[in-house]
Every structure is written in structure tokens, then in C-alpha cells.
Short mmCIF file of N, CA and C in Angstrom, two decimals:
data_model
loop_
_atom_site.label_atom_id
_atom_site.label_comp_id
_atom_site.label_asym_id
_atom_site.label_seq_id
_atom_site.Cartn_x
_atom_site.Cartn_y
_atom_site.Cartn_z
N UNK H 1 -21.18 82.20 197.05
CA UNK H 1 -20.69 80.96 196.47
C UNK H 1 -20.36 80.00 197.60
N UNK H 2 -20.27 78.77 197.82
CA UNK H 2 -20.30 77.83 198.50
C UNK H 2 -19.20 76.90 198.23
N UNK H 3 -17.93 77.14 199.50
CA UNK H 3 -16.73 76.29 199.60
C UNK H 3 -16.87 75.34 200.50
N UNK H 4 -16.06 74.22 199.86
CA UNK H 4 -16.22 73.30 199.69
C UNK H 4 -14.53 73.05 200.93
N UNK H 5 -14.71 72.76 202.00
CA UNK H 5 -13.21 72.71 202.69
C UNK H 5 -12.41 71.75 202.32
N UNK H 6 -12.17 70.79 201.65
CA UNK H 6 -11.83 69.56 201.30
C UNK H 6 -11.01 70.60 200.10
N UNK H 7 -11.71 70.77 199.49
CA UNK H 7 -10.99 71.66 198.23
C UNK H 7 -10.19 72.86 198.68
N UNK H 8 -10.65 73.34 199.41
CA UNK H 8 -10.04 74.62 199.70
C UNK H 8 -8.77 74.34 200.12
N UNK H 9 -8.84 73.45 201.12
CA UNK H 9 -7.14 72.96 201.57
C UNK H 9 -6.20 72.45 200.18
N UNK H 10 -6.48 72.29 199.72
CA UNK H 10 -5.85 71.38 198.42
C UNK H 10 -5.37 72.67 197.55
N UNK H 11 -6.77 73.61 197.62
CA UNK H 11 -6.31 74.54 196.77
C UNK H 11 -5.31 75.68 197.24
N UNK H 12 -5.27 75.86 198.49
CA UNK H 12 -4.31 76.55 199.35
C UNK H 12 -2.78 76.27 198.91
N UNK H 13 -2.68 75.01 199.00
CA UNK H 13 -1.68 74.16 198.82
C UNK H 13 -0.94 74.90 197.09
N UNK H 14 -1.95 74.28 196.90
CA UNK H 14 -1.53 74.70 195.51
C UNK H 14 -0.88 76.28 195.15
N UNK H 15 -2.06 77.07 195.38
CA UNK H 15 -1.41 78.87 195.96
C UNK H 15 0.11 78.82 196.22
N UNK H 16 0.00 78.50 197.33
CA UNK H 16 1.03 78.53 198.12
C UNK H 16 2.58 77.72 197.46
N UNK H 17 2.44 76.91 197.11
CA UNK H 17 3.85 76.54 195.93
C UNK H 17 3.75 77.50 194.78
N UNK H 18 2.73 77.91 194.08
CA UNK H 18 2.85 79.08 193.75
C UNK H 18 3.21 80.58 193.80
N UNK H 19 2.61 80.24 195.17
CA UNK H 19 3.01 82.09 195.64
C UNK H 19 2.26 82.93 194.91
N UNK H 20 1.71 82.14 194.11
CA UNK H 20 0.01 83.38 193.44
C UNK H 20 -1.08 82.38 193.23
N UNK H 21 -2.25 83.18 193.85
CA UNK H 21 -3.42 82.46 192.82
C UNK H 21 -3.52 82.83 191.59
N UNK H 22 -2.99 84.01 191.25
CA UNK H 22 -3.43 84.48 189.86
C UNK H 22 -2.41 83.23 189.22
N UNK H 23 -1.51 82.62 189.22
CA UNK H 23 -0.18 81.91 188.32
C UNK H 23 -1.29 80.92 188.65
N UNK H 24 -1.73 80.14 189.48
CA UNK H 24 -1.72 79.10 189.70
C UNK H 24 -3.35 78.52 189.36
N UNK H 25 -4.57 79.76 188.75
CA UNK H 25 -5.81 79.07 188.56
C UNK H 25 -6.09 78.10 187.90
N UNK H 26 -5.07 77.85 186.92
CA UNK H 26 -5.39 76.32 185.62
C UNK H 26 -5.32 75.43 186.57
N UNK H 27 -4.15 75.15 187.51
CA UNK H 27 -4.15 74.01 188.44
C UNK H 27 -5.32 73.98 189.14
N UNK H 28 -5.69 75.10 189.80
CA UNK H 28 -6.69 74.74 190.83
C UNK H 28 -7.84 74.16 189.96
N UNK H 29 -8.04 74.89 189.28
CA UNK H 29 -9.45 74.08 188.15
C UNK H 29 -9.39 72.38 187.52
N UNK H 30 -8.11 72.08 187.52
CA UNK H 30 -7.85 71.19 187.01
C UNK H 30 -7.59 69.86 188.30
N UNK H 31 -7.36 70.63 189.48
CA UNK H 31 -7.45 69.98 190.90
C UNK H 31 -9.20 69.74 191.14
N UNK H 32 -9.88 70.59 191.26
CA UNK H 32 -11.18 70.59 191.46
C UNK H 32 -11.61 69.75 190.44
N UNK H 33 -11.79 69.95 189.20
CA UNK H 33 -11.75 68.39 187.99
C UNK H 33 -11.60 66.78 188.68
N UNK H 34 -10.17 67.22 189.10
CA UNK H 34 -9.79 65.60 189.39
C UNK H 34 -10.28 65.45 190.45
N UNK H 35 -10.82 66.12 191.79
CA UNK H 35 -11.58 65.69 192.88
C UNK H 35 -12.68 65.39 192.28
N UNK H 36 -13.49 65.97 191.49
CA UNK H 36 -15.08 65.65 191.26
C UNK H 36 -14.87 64.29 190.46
N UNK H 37 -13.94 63.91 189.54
CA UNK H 37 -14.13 62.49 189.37
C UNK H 37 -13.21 61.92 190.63
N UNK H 38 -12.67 61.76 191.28
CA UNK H 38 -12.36 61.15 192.37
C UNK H 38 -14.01 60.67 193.06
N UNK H 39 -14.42 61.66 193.33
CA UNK H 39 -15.67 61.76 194.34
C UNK H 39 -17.12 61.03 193.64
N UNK H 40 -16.48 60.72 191.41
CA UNK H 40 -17.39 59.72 191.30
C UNK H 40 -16.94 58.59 191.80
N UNK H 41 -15.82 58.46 191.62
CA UNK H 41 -15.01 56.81 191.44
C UNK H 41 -15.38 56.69 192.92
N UNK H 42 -15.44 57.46 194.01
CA UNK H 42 -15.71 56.85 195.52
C UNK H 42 -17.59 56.46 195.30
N UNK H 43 -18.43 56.65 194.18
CA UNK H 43 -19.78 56.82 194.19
C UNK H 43 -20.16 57.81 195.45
N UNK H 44 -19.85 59.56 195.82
CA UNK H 44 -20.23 60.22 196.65
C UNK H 44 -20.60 60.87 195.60
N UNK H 45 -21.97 60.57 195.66
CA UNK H 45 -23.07 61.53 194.78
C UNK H 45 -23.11 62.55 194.94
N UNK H 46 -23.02 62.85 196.72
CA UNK H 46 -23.56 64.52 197.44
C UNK H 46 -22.47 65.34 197.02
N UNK H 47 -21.36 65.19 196.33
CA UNK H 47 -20.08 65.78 196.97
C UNK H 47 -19.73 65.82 194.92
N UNK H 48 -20.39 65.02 194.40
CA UNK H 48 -20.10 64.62 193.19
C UNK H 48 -21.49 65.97 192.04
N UNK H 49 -22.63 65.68 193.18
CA UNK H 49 -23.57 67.07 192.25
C UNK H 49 -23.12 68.59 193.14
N UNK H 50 -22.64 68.86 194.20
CA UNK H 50 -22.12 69.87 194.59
C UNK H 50 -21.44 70.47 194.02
N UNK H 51 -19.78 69.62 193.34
CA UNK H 51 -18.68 70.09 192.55
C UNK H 51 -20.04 70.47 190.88
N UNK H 52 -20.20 70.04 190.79
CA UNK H 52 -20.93 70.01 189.28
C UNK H 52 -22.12 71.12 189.05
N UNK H 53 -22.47 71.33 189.95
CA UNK H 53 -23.98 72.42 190.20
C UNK H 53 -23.39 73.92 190.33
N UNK H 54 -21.95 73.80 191.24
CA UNK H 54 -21.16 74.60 191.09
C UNK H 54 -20.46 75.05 189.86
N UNK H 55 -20.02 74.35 188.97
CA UNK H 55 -19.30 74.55 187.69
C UNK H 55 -20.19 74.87 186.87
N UNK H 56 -21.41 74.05 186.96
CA UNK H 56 -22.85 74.68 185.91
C UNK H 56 -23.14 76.20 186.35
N UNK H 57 -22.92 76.75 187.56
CA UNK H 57 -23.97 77.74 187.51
C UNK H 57 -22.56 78.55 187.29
N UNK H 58 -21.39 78.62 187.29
CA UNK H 58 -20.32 79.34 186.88
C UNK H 58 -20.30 79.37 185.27
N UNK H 59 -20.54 78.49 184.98
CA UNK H 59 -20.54 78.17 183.28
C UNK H 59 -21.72 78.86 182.61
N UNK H 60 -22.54 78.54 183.06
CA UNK H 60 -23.75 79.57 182.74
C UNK H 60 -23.98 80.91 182.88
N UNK H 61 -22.99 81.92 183.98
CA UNK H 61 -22.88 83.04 184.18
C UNK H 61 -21.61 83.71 183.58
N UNK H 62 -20.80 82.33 182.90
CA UNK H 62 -18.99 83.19 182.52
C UNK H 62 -19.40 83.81 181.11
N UNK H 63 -18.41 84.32 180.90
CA UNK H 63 -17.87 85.26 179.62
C UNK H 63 -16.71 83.89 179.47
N UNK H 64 -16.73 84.40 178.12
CA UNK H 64 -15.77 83.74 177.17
C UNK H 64 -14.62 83.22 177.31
N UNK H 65 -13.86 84.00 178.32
CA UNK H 65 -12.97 83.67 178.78
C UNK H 65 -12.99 82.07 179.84
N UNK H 66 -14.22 83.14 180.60
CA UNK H 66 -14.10 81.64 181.51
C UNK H 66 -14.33 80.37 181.61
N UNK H 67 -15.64 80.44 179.96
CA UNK H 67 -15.91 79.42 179.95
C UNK H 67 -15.31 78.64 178.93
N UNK H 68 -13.97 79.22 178.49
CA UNK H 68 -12.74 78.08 177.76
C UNK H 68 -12.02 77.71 178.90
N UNK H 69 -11.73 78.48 179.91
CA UNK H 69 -10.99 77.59 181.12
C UNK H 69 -12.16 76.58 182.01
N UNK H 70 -13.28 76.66 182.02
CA UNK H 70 -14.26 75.36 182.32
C UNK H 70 -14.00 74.45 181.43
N UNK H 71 -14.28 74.76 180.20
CA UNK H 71 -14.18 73.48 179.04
C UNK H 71 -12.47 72.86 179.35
N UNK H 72 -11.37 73.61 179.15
CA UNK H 72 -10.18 72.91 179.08
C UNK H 72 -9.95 72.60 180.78
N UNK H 73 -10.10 73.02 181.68
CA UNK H 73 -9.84 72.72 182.90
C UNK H 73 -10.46 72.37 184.27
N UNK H 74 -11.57 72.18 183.67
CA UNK H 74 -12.74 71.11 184.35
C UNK H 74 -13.43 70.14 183.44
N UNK H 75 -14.04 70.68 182.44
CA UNK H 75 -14.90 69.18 181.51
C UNK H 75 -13.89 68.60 180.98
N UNK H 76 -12.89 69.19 180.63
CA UNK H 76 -11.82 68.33 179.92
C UNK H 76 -11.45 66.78 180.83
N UNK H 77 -10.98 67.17 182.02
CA UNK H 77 -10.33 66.44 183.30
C UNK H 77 -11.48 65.40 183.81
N UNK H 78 -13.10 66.25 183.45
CA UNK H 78 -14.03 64.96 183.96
C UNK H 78 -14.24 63.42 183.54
N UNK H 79 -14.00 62.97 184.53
CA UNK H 79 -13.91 61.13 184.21
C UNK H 79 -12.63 60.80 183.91
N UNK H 80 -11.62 61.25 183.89
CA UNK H 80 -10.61 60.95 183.30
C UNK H 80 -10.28 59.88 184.19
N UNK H 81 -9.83 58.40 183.55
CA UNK H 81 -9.28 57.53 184.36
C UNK H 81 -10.28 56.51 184.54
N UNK H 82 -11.49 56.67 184.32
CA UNK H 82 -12.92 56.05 185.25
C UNK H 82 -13.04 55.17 184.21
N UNK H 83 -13.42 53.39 184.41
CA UNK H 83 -13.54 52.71 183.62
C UNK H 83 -15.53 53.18 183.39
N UNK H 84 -15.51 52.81 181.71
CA UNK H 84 -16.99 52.79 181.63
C UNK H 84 -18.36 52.92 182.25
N UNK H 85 -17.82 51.57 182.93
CA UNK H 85 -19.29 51.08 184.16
C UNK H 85 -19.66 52.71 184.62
N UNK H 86 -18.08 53.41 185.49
CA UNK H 86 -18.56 54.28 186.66
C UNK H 86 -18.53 55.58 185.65
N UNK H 87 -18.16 55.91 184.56
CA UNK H 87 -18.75 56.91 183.68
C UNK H 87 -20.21 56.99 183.68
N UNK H 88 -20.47 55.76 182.82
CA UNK H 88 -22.18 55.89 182.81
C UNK H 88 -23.22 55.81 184.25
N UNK H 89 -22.74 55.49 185.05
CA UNK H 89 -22.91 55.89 186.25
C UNK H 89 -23.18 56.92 186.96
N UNK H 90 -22.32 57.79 186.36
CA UNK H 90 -22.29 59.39 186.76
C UNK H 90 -23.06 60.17 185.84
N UNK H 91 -23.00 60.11 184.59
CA UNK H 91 -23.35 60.82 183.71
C UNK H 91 -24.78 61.53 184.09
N UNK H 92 -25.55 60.82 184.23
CA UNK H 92 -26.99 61.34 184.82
C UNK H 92 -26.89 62.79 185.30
N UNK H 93 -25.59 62.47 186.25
CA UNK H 93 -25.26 63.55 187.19
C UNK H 93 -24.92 65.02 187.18
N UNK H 94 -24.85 65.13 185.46
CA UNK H 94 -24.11 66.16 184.93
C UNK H 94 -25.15 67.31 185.03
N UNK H 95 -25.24 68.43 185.24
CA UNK H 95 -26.28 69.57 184.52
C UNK H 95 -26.16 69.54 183.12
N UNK H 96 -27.11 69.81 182.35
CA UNK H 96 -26.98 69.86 180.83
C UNK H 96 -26.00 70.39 180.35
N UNK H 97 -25.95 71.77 180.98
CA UNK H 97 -24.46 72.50 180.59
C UNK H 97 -23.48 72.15 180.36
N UNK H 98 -22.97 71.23 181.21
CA UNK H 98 -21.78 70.62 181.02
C UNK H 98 -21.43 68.95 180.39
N UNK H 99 -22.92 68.24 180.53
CA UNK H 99 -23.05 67.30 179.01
C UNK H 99 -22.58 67.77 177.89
N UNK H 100 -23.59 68.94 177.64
CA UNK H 100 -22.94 69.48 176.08
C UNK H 100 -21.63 69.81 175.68
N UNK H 101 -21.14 69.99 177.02
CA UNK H 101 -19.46 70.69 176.33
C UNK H 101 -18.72 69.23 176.84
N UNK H 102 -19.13 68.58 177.55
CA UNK H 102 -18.39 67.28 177.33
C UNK H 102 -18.25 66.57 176.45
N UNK H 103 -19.87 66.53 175.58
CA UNK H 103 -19.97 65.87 174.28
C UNK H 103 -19.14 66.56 173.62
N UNK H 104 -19.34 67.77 173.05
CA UNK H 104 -18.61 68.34 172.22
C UNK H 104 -17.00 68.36 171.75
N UNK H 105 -16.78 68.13 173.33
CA UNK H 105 -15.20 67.35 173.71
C UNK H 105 -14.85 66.65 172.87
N UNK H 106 -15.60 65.47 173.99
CA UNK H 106 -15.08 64.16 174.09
C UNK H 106 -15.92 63.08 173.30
N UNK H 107 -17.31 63.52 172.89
CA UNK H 107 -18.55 62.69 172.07
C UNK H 107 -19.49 62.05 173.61
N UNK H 108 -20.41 61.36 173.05
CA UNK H 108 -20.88 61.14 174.16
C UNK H 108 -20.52 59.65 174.91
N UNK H 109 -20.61 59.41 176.40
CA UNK H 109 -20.24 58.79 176.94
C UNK H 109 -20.55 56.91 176.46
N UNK H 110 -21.65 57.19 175.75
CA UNK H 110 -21.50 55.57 175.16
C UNK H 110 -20.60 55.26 174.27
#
């Protein structure tokens, strides 16, 4: 799997006021969320299909479990905040996988 150091520090952080990763994975997922729309709102594409190619090929390999903590603690968190323009902007960007459970969410981005 392929880390991402930008995240990793952030997610350390997070651990660490925790004192567990096991207590603390909703945050980190929900940290990694809010960087990947951060990283649309900067328009860093490279850094924006990395986080996303990553969550697709996790989403596509989880069990049940994991893939209600993708839906509530990554697709949930995606775009959040982003006016229109830079939604549809990104959207392209999504793997299918995670279109669908966004739609399913949230409806679709138009």
C-alpha cells in the first residue's frame, strides 16, 4: 500500500492524542476525507487521484464492515465545504466506486 507522508504526519498526530490507533480510526478516515477535498479545493489533481485510487481499491477489496466506514468516513466528508464550480470539477476524478456511494449518499453532484 502506498503512504502518503503528508497524511501520515497528521495521522500520527491524531494516534498520538489518542494513545490508540485502534480508538482513533474514524478520525483518521475522516482526516484523510478532509485532505482529499482540501487537495481538490487547492486543484492538486496528483495528490487528489492518489487519495481516491487509494480508497477505490480499499473499497473494492473491504468486507462490510469496512466499507460502511468508507461510505460514513471518507465519501461522506468528500467535497464537503467546496462551492459547486470546484465539485464539478473534481467529480470526473472519482473511480466509479466511489461515485456510486456518493450518489447514493448525497444524489448526484448536479
Amino acid at each position: 500500500m502506498r503512504t502518503f507522508p503528508d497524511v501520515a504526519r497528521r495521522m500520527m498526530l491524531i494516534a498520538k492524542r489518542h494513545r490508540s490507533i485502534a480508538i482513533c480510526t474514524t478520525e483518521m478516515m475522516g482526516e484523510f476525507a478532509r485532505l482529499t477535498t482540501q487537495a481538490m479545493r487547492e486543484d492538486n489533481r496528483q495528490v487528489v487521484q492518489s487519495h481516491l485510487l487509494l480508497m477505490s481499491e480499499l473499497l473494492r477489496t473491504a468486507d462490510e464492515i469496512s466499507r460502511e466506514y468508507i461510505d460514513v468516513y471518507d465519501v461522506e466528508e468528500l467535497f464537503y465545504g467546496l462551492p459547486l464550480k470546484q465539485k464539478k470539477h473534481a467529480w470526473p476524478w472519482l473511480p466509479a466506486n466511489l461515485k456510486q456511494r456518493y450518489v447514493a449518499m448525497w444524489g448526484d453532484i448536479a
